[in-house]
GROMACS .gro file of C-alpha atoms in nm:
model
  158
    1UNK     CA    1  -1.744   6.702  -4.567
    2UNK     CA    2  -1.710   6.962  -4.831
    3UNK     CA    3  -2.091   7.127  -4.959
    4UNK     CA    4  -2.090   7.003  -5.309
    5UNK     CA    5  -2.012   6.625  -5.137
    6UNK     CA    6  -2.297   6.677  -4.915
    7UNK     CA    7  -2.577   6.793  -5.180
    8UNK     CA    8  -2.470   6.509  -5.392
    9UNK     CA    9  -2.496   6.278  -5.134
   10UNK     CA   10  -2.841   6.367  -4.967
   11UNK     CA   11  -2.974   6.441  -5.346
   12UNK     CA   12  -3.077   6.216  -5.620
   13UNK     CA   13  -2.795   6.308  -5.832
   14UNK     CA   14  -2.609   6.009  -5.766
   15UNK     CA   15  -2.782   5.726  -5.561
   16UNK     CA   16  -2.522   5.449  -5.668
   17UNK     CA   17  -2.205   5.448  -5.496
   18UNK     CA   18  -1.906   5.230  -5.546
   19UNK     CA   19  -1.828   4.999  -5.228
   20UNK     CA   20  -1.489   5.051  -5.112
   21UNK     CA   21  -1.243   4.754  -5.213
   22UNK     CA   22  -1.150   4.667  -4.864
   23UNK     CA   23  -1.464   4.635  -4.722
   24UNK     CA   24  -1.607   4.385  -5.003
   25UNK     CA   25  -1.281   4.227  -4.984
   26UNK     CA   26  -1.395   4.135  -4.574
   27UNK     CA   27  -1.754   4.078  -4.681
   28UNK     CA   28  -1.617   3.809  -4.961
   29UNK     CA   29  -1.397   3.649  -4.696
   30UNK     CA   30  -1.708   3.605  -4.441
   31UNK     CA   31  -1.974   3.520  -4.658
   32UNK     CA   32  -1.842   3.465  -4.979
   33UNK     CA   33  -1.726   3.371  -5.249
   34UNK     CA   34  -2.002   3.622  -5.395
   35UNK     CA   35  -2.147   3.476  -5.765
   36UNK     CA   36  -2.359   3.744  -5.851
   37UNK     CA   37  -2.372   4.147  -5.827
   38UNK     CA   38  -2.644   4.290  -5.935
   39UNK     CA   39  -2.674   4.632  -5.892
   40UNK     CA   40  -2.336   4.757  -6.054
   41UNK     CA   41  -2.213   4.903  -6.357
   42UNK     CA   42  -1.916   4.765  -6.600
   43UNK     CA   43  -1.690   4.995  -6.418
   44UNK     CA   44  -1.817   4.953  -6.036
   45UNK     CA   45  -1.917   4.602  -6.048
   46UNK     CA   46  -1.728   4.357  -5.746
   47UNK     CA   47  -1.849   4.044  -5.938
   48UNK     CA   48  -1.698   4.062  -6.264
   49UNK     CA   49  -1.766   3.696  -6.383
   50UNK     CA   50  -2.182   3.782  -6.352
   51UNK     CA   51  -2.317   4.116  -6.288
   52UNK     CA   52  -2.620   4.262  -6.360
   53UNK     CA   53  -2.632   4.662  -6.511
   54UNK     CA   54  -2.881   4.938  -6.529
   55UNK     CA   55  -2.997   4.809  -6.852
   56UNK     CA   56  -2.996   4.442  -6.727
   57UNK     CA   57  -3.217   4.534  -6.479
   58UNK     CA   58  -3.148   4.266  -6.147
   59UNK     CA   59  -3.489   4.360  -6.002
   60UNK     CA   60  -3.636   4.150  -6.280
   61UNK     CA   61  -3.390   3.859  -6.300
   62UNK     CA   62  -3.357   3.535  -6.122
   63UNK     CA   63  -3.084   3.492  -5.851
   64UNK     CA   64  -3.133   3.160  -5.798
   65UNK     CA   65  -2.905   2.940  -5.624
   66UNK     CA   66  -2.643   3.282  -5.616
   67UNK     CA   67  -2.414   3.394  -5.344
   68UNK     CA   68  -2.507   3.771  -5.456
   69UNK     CA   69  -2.368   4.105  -5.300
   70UNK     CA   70  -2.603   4.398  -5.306
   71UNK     CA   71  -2.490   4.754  -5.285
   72UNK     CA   72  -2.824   4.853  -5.454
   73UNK     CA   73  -2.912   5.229  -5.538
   74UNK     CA   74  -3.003   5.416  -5.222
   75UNK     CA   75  -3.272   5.640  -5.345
   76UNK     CA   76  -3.652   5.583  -5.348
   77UNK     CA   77  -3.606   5.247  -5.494
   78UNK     CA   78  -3.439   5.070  -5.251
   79UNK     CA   79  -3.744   4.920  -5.067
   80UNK     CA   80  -3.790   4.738  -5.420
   81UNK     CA   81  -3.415   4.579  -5.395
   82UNK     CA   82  -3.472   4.477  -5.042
   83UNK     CA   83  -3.795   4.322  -5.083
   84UNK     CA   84  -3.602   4.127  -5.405
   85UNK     CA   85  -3.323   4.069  -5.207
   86UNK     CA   86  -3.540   3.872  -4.909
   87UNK     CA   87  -3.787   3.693  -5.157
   88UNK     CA   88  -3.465   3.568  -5.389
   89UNK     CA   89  -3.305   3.454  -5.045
   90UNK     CA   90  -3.544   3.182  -5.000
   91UNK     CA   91  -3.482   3.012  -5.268
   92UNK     CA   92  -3.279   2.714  -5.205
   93UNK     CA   93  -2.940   2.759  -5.208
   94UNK     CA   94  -2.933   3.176  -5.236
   95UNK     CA   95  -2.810   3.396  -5.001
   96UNK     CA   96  -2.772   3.751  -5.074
   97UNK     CA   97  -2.527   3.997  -4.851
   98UNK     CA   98  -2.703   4.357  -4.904
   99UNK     CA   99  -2.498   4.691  -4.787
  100UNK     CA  100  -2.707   4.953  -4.739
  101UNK     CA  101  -2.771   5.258  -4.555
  102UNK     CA  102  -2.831   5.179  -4.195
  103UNK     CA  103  -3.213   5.318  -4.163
  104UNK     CA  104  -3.391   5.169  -3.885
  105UNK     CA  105  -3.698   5.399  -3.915
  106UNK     CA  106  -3.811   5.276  -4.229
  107UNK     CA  107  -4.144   5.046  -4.306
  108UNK     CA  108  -3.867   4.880  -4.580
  109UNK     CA  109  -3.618   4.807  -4.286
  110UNK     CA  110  -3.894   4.675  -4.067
  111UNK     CA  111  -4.087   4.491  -4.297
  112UNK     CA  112  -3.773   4.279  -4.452
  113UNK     CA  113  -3.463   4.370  -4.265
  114UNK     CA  114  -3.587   4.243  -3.983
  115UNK     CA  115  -3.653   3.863  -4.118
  116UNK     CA  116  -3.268   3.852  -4.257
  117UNK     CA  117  -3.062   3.566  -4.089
  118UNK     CA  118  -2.788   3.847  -3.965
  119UNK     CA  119  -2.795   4.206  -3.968
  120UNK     CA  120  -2.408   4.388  -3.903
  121UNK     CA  121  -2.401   4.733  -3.799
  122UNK     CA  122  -2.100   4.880  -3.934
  123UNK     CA  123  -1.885   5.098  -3.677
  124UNK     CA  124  -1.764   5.400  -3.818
  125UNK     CA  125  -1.850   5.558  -4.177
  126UNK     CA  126  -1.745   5.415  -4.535
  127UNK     CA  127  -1.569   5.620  -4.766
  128UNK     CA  128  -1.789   5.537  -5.102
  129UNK     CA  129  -1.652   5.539  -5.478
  130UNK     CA  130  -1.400   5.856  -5.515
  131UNK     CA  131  -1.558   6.048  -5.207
  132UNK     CA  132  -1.291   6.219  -5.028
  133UNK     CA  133  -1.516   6.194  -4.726
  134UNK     CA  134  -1.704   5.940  -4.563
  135UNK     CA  135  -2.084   5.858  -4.586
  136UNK     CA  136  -2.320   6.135  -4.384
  137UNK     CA  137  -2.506   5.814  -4.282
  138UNK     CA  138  -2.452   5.496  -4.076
  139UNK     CA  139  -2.425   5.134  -4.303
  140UNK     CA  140  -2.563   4.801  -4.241
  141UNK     CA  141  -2.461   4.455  -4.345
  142UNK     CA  142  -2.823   4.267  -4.393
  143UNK     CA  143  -2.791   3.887  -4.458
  144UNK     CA  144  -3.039   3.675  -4.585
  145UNK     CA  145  -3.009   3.344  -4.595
  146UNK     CA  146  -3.366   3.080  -4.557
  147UNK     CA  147  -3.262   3.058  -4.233
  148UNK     CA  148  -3.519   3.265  -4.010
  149UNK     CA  149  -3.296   3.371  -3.701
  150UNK     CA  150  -3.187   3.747  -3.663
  151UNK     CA  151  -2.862   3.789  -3.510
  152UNK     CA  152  -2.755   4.162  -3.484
  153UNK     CA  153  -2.376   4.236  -3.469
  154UNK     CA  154  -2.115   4.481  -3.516
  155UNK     CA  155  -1.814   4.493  -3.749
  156UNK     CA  156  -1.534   4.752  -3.795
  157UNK     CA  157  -1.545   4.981  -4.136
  158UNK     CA  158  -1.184   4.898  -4.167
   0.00000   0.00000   0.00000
């Protein structure tokens, strides 16, 4: 990974990055069809029919009764889309897929991650938006869904 790919990446320059088309493609096949994005931007969103922007701000709208795919900022705010992504997921009928970074040692991951129906560890590292290298950091597939049971798998980046 080139320098100026790894300050932008472990920097708050850019905390948004677009989820490679083949990998939402697998995520709409398993758990899909996906209703509702709602962290993206006219030009990154997966979910063109309903998508939430910057300006729309998703953390304060209602998901309810959505099939939603997250791939919500991964700076300081995350714990905020997590937490909205587990209370909106017991609501009848919503389940929301969230891919984020892969960080076990945080309260966030602990306190929410760990009450989603599924949690997939990706193998190998995704290749985000225009990078021309992969992420410096493991990803996660977190599903939540009313059910309560945690099952913990694997699934291939490609």
């Amino acid at each position: 990974m080139d320098n100026q790919t790894q300050q932008v990446m472990f920097s708050s320059k850019s905390n948004d990055w677009e989820t490679p088309q083949h990998f939402y493609d697998k995520l709409n096949k398993e758990f899909g069809p996906f209703t509702l994005d709602p962290c993206a931007t006219e030009e990154s969103t997966k979910v063109p029919e309903c998508y939430f922007t910057p300006q729309d701000d998703g953390l304060f709208q209602d998901w309810d009764g959505q099939t939603v795919f997250m791939n919500p900022p991964y700076g300081r705010e995350i714990k905020a889309w997590i937490r909205k992504a587990y209370s909106e997921s017991l609501k009848p009928g919503t389940k929301v897929i969230c891919l984020i970074p892969a960080r076990t040692d945080t309260k966030y991951w602990h306190e929410f991650c760990m009450r989603a129906k599924e949690i997939h560890f990706v193998k190998g590292r995704l290749k985000f938006g225009n990078s021309e290298n992969s992420a410096p950091f493991p990803s996660a597939v977190v599903v939540f869904e009313s059910q309560p049971q945690t099952i913990i798998k694997t699934m291939e980046a490609r």
